Short mmCIF file of C-alpha atoms in Angstrom, two decimals:
data_model
loop_
_atom_site.label_atom_id
_atom_site.label_comp_id
_atom_site.label_asym_id
_atom_site.label_seq_id
_atom_site.Cartn_x
_atom_site.Cartn_y
_atom_site.Cartn_z
CA MET A 1 82.97 167.86 313.34
CA ARG A 2 81.33 164.92 311.62
CA ASN A 3 79.47 164.21 314.86
CA ASN A 4 77.99 167.66 314.68
CA LEU A 5 76.58 166.88 311.29
CA VAL A 6 74.99 163.66 312.53
CA TYR A 7 73.55 165.50 315.50
CA TYR A 8 72.15 168.15 313.23
CA LEU A 9 70.60 165.75 310.78
CA ILE A 10 69.17 163.13 313.08
CA LEU A 11 68.48 164.45 316.54
CA VAL A 12 67.54 168.00 315.85
CA ARG A 13 64.47 168.86 313.87
CA MET A 14 64.97 172.52 313.16
CA LYS A 15 67.03 175.56 313.85
CA ILE A 16 64.71 178.22 315.26
CA THR A 17 65.51 181.87 315.90
CA VAL A 18 63.43 183.81 318.40
CA LEU A 19 63.46 187.59 318.13
CA ASN A 20 62.27 188.79 321.53
CA GLY A 21 60.96 192.31 321.09
CA ASN A 22 59.99 192.98 324.70
CA MET A 23 60.74 196.65 325.32
CA THR A 24 60.34 197.00 329.08
CA GLN A 25 62.10 195.17 331.89
CA GLU A 26 58.87 195.41 333.90
CA ASN A 27 56.98 193.13 331.53
CA ILE A 28 57.93 190.01 333.49
CA GLU A 29 54.93 188.00 332.28
CA PHE A 30 55.98 188.22 328.62
CA GLU A 31 59.53 187.22 329.52
CA ARG A 32 58.27 184.29 331.61
CA LEU A 33 56.05 182.94 328.82
CA ILE A 34 58.71 183.32 326.12
CA ASN A 35 61.23 181.54 328.34
CA GLU A 36 58.76 178.70 328.91
CA PHE A 37 58.17 178.51 325.16
CA ILE A 38 61.90 178.37 324.40
CA LEU A 39 62.59 175.77 327.08
CA LYS A 40 59.97 173.39 325.69
CA VAL A 41 60.77 173.95 322.02
CA SER A 42 64.49 173.45 322.71
CA GLU A 43 63.84 169.82 323.63
CA ASN A 44 63.79 168.86 319.94
CA ASN A 45 65.15 171.91 318.19
CA VAL A 46 68.14 174.20 318.29
CA VAL A 47 66.76 177.52 319.47
CA GLU A 48 68.64 180.79 319.48
CA GLN A 49 66.99 183.69 321.24
CA PHE A 50 67.88 187.35 320.77
CA LYS A 51 66.70 189.64 323.53
CA LEU A 52 66.61 192.76 321.44
CA ASN A 53 66.44 195.12 324.42
CA GLU A 54 69.82 193.89 325.65
CA MET A 55 71.51 194.42 322.30
CA ASN A 56 73.16 197.35 320.62
CA LEU A 57 70.90 197.89 317.60
CA HIS A 58 70.40 200.87 315.34
CA TYR A 59 67.67 201.84 312.92
CA CYS A 60 68.10 201.19 309.21
CA THR A 61 69.15 204.48 307.65
CA GLY A 62 68.10 203.54 304.11
CA CYS A 63 71.72 203.94 302.92
CA TRP A 64 71.46 200.87 300.72
CA SER A 65 75.07 199.90 301.19
CA CYS A 66 73.70 196.37 301.53
CA TRP A 67 72.28 196.58 298.03
CA TRP A 68 74.88 198.49 296.07
CA LYS A 69 78.13 199.04 298.00
CA THR A 70 78.84 195.86 299.93
CA PRO A 71 76.17 193.52 298.49
CA GLY A 72 74.45 191.49 301.18
CA LYS A 73 76.33 193.17 304.04
CA CYS A 74 74.97 195.88 306.33
CA ALA A 75 77.11 198.99 306.82
CA ILE A 76 76.00 199.57 310.41
CA ASN A 77 78.49 198.21 312.90
CA ASP A 78 76.34 196.86 315.74
CA ASP A 79 74.96 193.56 317.05
CA ALA A 80 72.56 193.01 314.14
CA GLU A 81 74.99 190.84 312.16
CA LYS A 82 74.52 187.98 314.68
CA ILE A 83 70.79 188.18 314.02
CA PHE A 84 71.16 188.21 310.23
CA LYS A 85 73.33 185.07 310.38
CA SER A 86 70.95 183.30 312.73
CA VAL A 87 67.80 184.23 310.78
CA ILE A 88 69.02 183.23 307.33
CA ASN A 89 70.41 179.93 308.62
CA SER A 90 67.19 179.00 310.43
CA GLU A 91 64.18 177.04 309.26
CA PHE A 92 61.80 179.04 311.43
CA VAL A 93 61.87 182.52 312.97
CA VAL A 94 59.55 183.61 315.77
CA PHE A 95 58.80 187.31 315.90
CA ALA A 96 57.73 187.82 319.52
CA SER A 97 56.51 191.14 320.85
CA PRO A 98 54.03 192.71 323.20
CA ILE A 99 51.64 194.95 321.25
CA TYR A 100 52.44 198.64 321.64
CA ALA A 101 50.20 201.31 320.10
CA GLY A 102 48.32 198.66 318.14
CA PHE A 103 51.29 196.99 316.48
CA THR A 104 54.42 194.98 317.25
CA GLY A 105 56.97 197.14 319.05
CA SER A 106 59.41 199.53 317.44
CA LEU A 107 62.29 197.41 318.75
CA LEU A 108 61.14 194.40 316.73
CA LYS A 109 60.41 196.67 313.76
CA LYS A 110 63.92 198.09 314.05
CA ILE A 111 65.46 194.69 313.31
CA THR A 112 62.74 193.70 310.81
CA ASP A 113 63.56 196.75 308.67
CA ARG A 114 67.17 195.67 308.58
CA LEU A 115 66.33 192.18 307.29
CA ILE A 116 66.27 193.65 303.76
CA VAL A 117 70.01 192.97 303.88
CA LEU A 118 68.99 189.36 303.22
CA LEU A 119 67.20 190.26 299.97
CA HIS A 120 68.50 191.28 296.57
CA PRO A 121 67.74 194.70 295.06
CA TYR A 122 66.66 193.23 291.71
CA ILE A 123 62.93 193.20 291.11
CA GLU A 124 61.03 190.26 289.71
CA ILE A 125 57.38 189.41 289.19
CA ILE A 126 55.96 186.96 291.69
CA GLN A 127 52.23 186.21 291.51
CA LYS A 128 51.69 189.25 289.30
CA GLU A 129 53.36 191.58 291.81
CA THR A 130 56.81 193.13 291.90
CA HIS A 131 59.03 191.78 294.66
CA HIS A 132 62.72 191.78 295.45
CA LYS A 133 64.64 188.75 294.26
CA LYS A 134 66.05 186.19 296.69
CA ARG A 135 69.66 186.62 297.76
CA TYR A 136 69.80 183.24 299.50
CA ASP A 137 68.35 179.89 298.39
CA ASN A 138 66.18 179.37 301.43
CA TYR A 139 64.33 181.69 303.75
CA PRO A 140 62.89 180.67 307.12
CA LYS A 141 59.17 180.40 307.67
CA ILE A 142 57.87 182.82 310.26
CA GLY A 143 55.52 182.83 313.24
CA LEU A 144 54.24 185.69 315.32
CA ILE A 145 53.73 185.58 319.08
CA LEU A 146 51.97 188.60 320.56
CA GLN A 147 50.94 189.84 323.96
CA ARG A 148 47.84 192.02 324.12
CA GLU A 149 47.77 195.57 325.40
CA ASN A 150 44.65 196.78 327.26
CA GLU A 151 42.77 198.07 324.24
CA THR A 152 43.73 195.28 321.81
CA ASP A 153 40.74 193.94 319.88
CA SER A 154 40.29 191.46 317.05
CA GLU A 155 40.64 194.25 314.48
CA ASP A 156 44.14 195.04 315.78
CA ILE A 157 45.12 191.39 315.44
CA LYS A 158 43.74 191.33 311.89
CA ILE A 159 45.72 194.47 310.97
CA ILE A 160 48.95 193.01 312.36
CA THR A 161 48.31 189.63 310.71
CA ASP A 162 47.64 191.17 307.30
CA ILE A 163 50.86 193.19 307.42
CA TYR A 164 52.99 190.21 308.49
CA LYS A 165 51.40 188.12 305.74
CA ARG A 166 52.57 190.75 303.27
CA PHE A 167 56.01 190.80 304.88
CA ALA A 168 56.17 187.00 304.50
CA ILE A 169 55.54 187.30 300.75
CA ASN A 170 58.29 189.89 300.36
CA PHE A 171 60.61 187.76 302.50
CA HIS A 172 60.01 184.66 300.32
CA SER A 173 58.55 183.06 303.39
CA LYS A 174 55.25 181.98 304.88
CA LEU A 175 53.46 183.22 307.99
CA CYS A 176 52.66 179.92 309.73
CA TYR A 177 50.77 181.33 312.70
CA VAL A 178 49.83 184.33 314.80
CA LYS A 179 49.49 183.42 318.48
CA ILE A 180 48.26 185.57 321.33
CA LEU A 181 49.76 184.72 324.71
CA GLU A 182 46.48 185.46 326.48
CA THR A 183 44.19 183.43 324.23
CA ASN A 184 46.27 180.58 322.83
CA THR A 185 47.55 177.94 325.24
CA MET A 186 51.28 177.36 325.56
CA GLU A 187 50.79 173.72 324.52
CA GLU A 188 49.13 174.86 321.31
CA ILE A 189 51.89 177.36 320.48
CA ILE A 190 54.61 174.78 321.18
CA HIS A 191 52.82 172.06 319.24
CA GLU A 192 52.38 174.23 316.16
CA THR A 193 55.96 175.47 316.35
CA CYS A 194 57.30 171.92 316.43
CA ASN A 195 55.06 170.86 313.55
CA ILE A 196 55.33 173.64 311.02
CA MET B 1 45.79 226.77 309.54
CA LYS B 2 48.66 225.57 311.68
CA LEU B 3 50.13 222.60 309.81
CA ALA B 4 53.05 220.51 311.01
CA ILE B 5 54.60 218.06 308.57
CA PHE B 6 56.50 215.09 309.99
CA ASN B 7 58.95 213.53 307.58
CA GLY B 8 59.41 209.93 308.71
CA SER B 9 62.12 208.96 306.25
CA PRO B 10 65.15 207.32 307.88
CA ARG B 11 67.14 209.25 305.24
CA ARG B 12 65.80 212.45 306.83
CA LYS B 13 66.34 215.54 304.68
CA ASN B 14 68.15 213.64 301.95
CA SER B 15 65.13 211.55 301.02
CA ASN B 16 62.50 211.02 298.37
CA SER B 17 59.92 211.97 301.01
CA THR B 18 61.61 215.38 301.25
CA VAL B 19 61.23 215.90 297.51
CA LEU B 20 57.51 215.12 297.70
CA VAL B 21 57.08 217.37 300.75
CA GLU B 22 58.81 220.25 298.96
CA HIS B 23 56.35 220.10 296.09
CA PHE B 24 53.39 219.76 298.45
CA VAL B 25 54.57 222.81 300.41
CA ASP B 26 55.12 224.84 297.22
CA GLY B 27 51.48 224.32 296.33
CA PHE B 28 50.30 224.83 299.89
CA ASN B 29 52.11 228.15 300.32
CA ARG B 30 50.36 229.62 297.30
CA PHE B 31 47.11 229.60 299.24
CA SER B 32 48.15 229.88 302.85
CA ASP B 33 49.53 232.74 304.92
CA TYR B 34 51.37 230.34 307.18
CA SER B 35 54.04 228.02 305.90
CA PRO B 36 53.96 224.52 307.46
CA THR B 37 56.66 223.57 309.93
CA ILE B 38 58.72 220.52 308.95
CA HIS B 39 60.10 217.98 311.41
CA TYR B 40 62.29 214.94 310.94
CA VAL B 41 61.14 211.92 312.90
CA ALA B 42 64.47 210.10 312.48
CA ASP B 43 66.10 212.97 314.34
CA THR B 44 65.50 211.02 317.56
CA LYS B 45 67.62 213.41 319.60
CA ARG B 46 64.96 216.04 318.97
CA ILE B 47 62.11 213.82 320.09
CA ASN B 48 60.88 216.35 322.66
CA ASP B 49 60.78 219.16 320.09
CA ASN B 50 58.97 216.85 317.70
CA LEU B 51 56.38 215.84 320.30
CA GLU B 52 55.85 219.47 321.19
CA ALA B 53 55.35 220.36 317.54
CA PHE B 54 52.85 217.52 317.28
CA ASP B 55 50.99 218.77 320.38
CA SER B 56 50.65 222.33 319.23
CA ALA B 57 49.68 221.65 315.61
CA GLU B 58 46.09 221.87 314.54
CA TYR B 59 46.75 219.81 311.40
CA VAL B 60 49.37 217.10 311.13
CA LEU B 61 50.72 215.33 308.04
CA ILE B 62 53.01 212.37 308.48
CA ILE B 63 54.90 211.12 305.42
CA PHE B 64 57.04 208.00 305.37
CA PRO B 65 58.51 205.43 302.98
CA LEU B 66 57.22 201.87 303.21
CA TYR B 67 59.73 199.77 305.16
CA THR B 68 59.05 196.02 305.18
CA ASP B 69 55.35 196.51 304.42
CA CYS B 70 54.60 199.20 307.01
CA MET B 71 56.08 202.24 308.77
CA PRO B 72 59.84 202.37 309.42
CA GLY B 73 60.80 201.37 312.98
CA VAL B 74 61.70 204.92 313.88
CA VAL B 75 58.21 206.11 312.88
CA LYS B 76 56.67 203.33 314.96
CA GLU B 77 58.70 204.57 317.93
CA PHE B 78 57.26 208.05 317.36
CA PHE B 79 53.73 206.61 317.28
CA GLU B 80 54.40 204.79 320.56
CA LYS B 81 55.59 208.02 322.19
CA ILE B 82 52.49 209.87 320.98
CA CYS B 83 50.16 207.14 322.24
CA GLU B 84 51.80 207.13 325.67
CA ARG B 85 50.74 210.75 326.21
CA LYS B 86 47.08 210.62 325.18
CA ILE B 87 46.42 214.31 325.51
CA TYR B 88 45.19 215.20 322.06
CA GLN B 89 41.96 216.81 321.10
CA SER B 90 40.51 218.17 317.88
CA LYS B 91 43.65 217.47 315.91
CA LYS B 92 43.37 216.42 312.30
CA ILE B 93 45.90 213.90 311.06
CA GLY B 94 46.67 212.68 307.55
CA PHE B 95 49.37 210.46 306.09
CA ILE B 96 51.38 210.06 302.91
CA VAL B 97 52.90 206.63 302.34
CA GLN B 98 55.37 206.31 299.49
CA SER B 99 57.17 203.25 298.25
CA GLY B 100 59.61 202.10 295.59
CA PHE B 101 57.31 199.36 294.33
CA PRO B 102 55.35 200.57 291.31
CA GLU B 103 51.98 199.15 292.41
CA ILE B 104 50.29 200.33 295.59
CA ILE B 105 49.02 196.94 296.76
CA HIS B 106 52.18 196.78 298.87
CA SER B 107 51.21 199.91 300.78
CA ILE B 108 47.48 199.59 301.36
CA TRP B 109 47.73 197.30 304.41
CA ILE B 110 49.23 199.96 306.63
CA GLU B 111 46.34 202.32 305.95
CA LYS B 112 43.96 200.47 308.29
CA TYR B 113 46.55 200.72 311.04
CA LEU B 114 47.00 204.45 310.52
CA GLN B 115 43.27 205.06 310.60
CA LYS B 116 42.94 203.11 313.83
CA LEU B 117 45.92 204.91 315.34
CA VAL B 118 44.19 208.26 314.77
CA ASN B 119 40.98 206.92 316.37
CA ARG B 120 43.03 205.73 319.31
CA LEU B 121 44.27 209.30 319.76
CA ASN B 122 40.72 210.69 319.58
CA CYS B 123 41.73 212.78 316.57
CA ASP B 124 40.17 213.17 313.14
CA TYR B 125 41.53 211.07 310.30
CA LEU B 126 42.22 212.95 307.07
CA GLY B 127 43.06 209.86 305.04
CA THR B 128 46.22 208.37 303.60
CA VAL B 129 47.70 209.29 300.23
CA ILE B 130 49.50 206.29 298.79
CA LYS B 131 52.08 206.59 296.04
CA GLY B 132 54.26 203.90 294.50
CA GLY B 133 57.24 204.07 292.16
CA VAL B 134 59.02 206.78 294.12
CA GLU B 135 62.53 205.30 294.43
CA GLY B 136 65.04 206.96 292.16
CA ILE B 137 62.94 210.07 291.49
CA LYS B 138 65.89 212.31 292.26
CA ILE B 139 67.91 210.98 289.34
CA MET B 140 65.03 210.60 286.90
CA PRO B 141 64.89 213.02 283.98
CA PRO B 142 62.34 215.82 284.61
CA ILE B 143 60.01 214.43 281.98
CA MET B 144 59.46 211.34 284.15
CA THR B 145 58.73 213.22 287.36
CA LYS B 146 56.88 216.26 286.02
CA LYS B 147 53.42 214.78 286.52
CA LEU B 148 54.23 213.44 289.97
CA TYR B 149 55.55 216.79 291.20
CA LYS B 150 52.61 218.65 289.68
CA ASN B 151 50.22 216.31 291.49
CA PHE B 152 51.94 216.93 294.81
CA GLU B 153 51.79 220.70 294.25
CA MET B 154 48.09 220.41 293.50
CA LEU B 155 47.65 218.22 296.56
CA GLY B 156 49.23 221.02 298.62
CA GLU B 157 47.10 223.70 296.99
CA TYR B 158 43.93 221.76 297.65
CA PHE B 159 44.98 221.08 301.23
CA ALA B 160 45.51 224.80 301.89
CA ASN B 161 42.09 225.59 300.46
CA HIS B 162 40.02 222.71 301.81
CA GLN B 163 41.99 221.38 304.80
CA GLU B 164 41.90 217.89 303.38
CA PHE B 165 43.38 215.73 300.64
CA SER B 166 41.87 216.14 297.21
CA PRO B 167 39.99 212.88 296.58
CA LYS B 168 40.67 213.24 292.86
CA ILE B 169 44.44 213.59 293.16
CA LYS B 170 44.56 210.94 295.85
CA ALA B 171 42.88 208.51 293.47
CA LYS B 172 45.22 209.52 290.65
CA LEU B 173 48.33 208.90 292.76
CA ALA B 174 47.05 205.51 293.91
CA LYS B 175 47.60 203.96 290.51
CA PRO B 176 48.40 201.31 289.54
CA TYR B 177 46.77 199.26 292.28
CA LYS B 178 48.19 196.06 290.85
CA MET B 179 50.34 195.33 287.84
CA SER B 180 48.19 195.05 284.74
CA TYR B 181 48.92 192.42 282.09
CA VAL B 182 50.28 195.14 279.83
CA ARG B 183 52.64 196.36 282.55
CA ILE B 184 53.82 192.84 283.28
CA LEU B 185 54.40 192.32 279.57
CA PHE B 186 56.44 195.52 279.40
CA PHE B 187 58.34 194.50 282.52
CA LYS B 188 59.25 191.19 280.91
CA LEU B 189 60.26 192.91 277.71
CA PHE B 190 62.46 195.38 279.57
CA LYS B 191 63.92 192.53 281.59
CA SER B 192 64.91 190.64 278.46
CA LEU B 193 66.62 193.80 277.25
CA GLY B 194 68.37 194.20 280.61
CA PHE B 195 66.67 197.48 281.50
CA THR B 196 64.66 196.55 284.61
CA ASN B 197 67.56 196.70 287.00
CA PHE B 198 69.25 199.67 285.39
CA TYR B 199 69.02 201.79 288.54
CA TRP B 200 70.60 199.09 290.73
CA ASN B 201 73.26 198.14 288.21
CA MET B 202 74.24 201.76 287.69
CA ASN B 203 74.83 202.18 291.43
CA LEU B 204 76.49 198.77 291.83
CA LYS B 205 78.93 199.66 289.05
CA LYS B 206 79.53 203.13 290.43
CA ASN B 207 80.55 201.52 293.71
CA GLU B 208 82.62 198.82 292.01
CA ALA B 209 80.38 196.22 293.60
CA PHE B 210 78.73 194.82 290.48
CA GLU B 211 80.75 191.57 290.49
CA LYS B 212 79.80 190.97 294.11
CA ARG B 213 76.09 191.60 293.63
CA TYR B 214 75.09 187.99 294.40
CA ASP B 215 77.24 187.68 297.55
CA ARG B 216 75.80 185.77 300.52
CA PRO B 217 77.98 186.90 303.41
CA TYR B 218 75.74 185.56 306.17
CA GLU B 219 75.31 182.03 304.86
CA ILE B 220 76.65 179.19 307.00
CA SER B 221 76.54 175.95 305.04
CA ILE B 222 76.80 172.65 306.90
CA ALA B 223 79.20 171.40 304.24
CA THR B 224 81.77 174.10 304.99
CA GLU B 225 81.36 173.64 308.73
CA THR B 226 82.14 169.93 308.64
CA LYS B 227 85.20 170.23 306.42
#
């Protein structure tokens, strides 16, 4: 057990969670690039990937059990708990998704909605805005890896970036980067991930 | 005017969005011969009925609560299904985005997306009504919600008469944009008196969960692992 601790502290830089929001089996290119990314990043980091389309996941129903019945715990009995544990115990989380209808896919949004389980219902003022209080001491930084759809333009990327920046504030986090698989090189994405 | 209202709340009928829709429809029906049809997006088993209702409507209103700074996942899925079909013409689409946060700065970012979504569908964009401070409206005393409900009735009346959102009411609902110094001062005062989290504490206590309110069930600390 002590060896594990040494390994964690010395050899491994970060724990990284990758939420893979690919929604179609046919999108082989996205899968190939994400796998390449994970392989390289795993050389110096502990990476845990969740292929959301292979998991049993339900939509948040807004029941708020996690805020006022079983504080911090989601009432839905599905595979999401593994993701909650991984996300909150990571230093960095990659939200990866092809763009569908101008935004990250509904599969990724499904699990993003449920991350409110990691926040506290109480409201406090942060930078002159109301936000939910932290439930945990530390929250992972986040990065966004996107794959374009045919009609994607720079305005779409700006819209997505702005919304994830807002999400990062509410999640007591920081959006470190937004990378597009078609325009940013794999080396660049890996380099920035390893040096956040 | 054939109006279809899509309620995108994951809480479906038992939601704050429903309450706002009811007041909108009350106002609308005073000036329209046809009552709007209402559809629940989170009713995913009825997706085909919902898509059909979307197809055949001349006017569409989509209302949803802000979930992690944009539309709930289930609403995004609905948007994806609509975009896949690409068969819409001369449809007019408007949105109502409501949130629990008092200030609307949280909700303005999604508006650009919604506008672009409507362009993508080759439809006409009727605008987005943004309203904050909606959580808990069902348990608030009538004096606190009277103005809000009246505004939604007037929004419905205006919509029936002019086939668009009233710019005046829209602007009224979109306040405050950010927290003013006075509001922050009041917030801090209420906080020191223990009032700010009244709604949460009331429910936590009702569920006998108050003592556990700071629980961190998903935390794995290295210290405990190495013991």
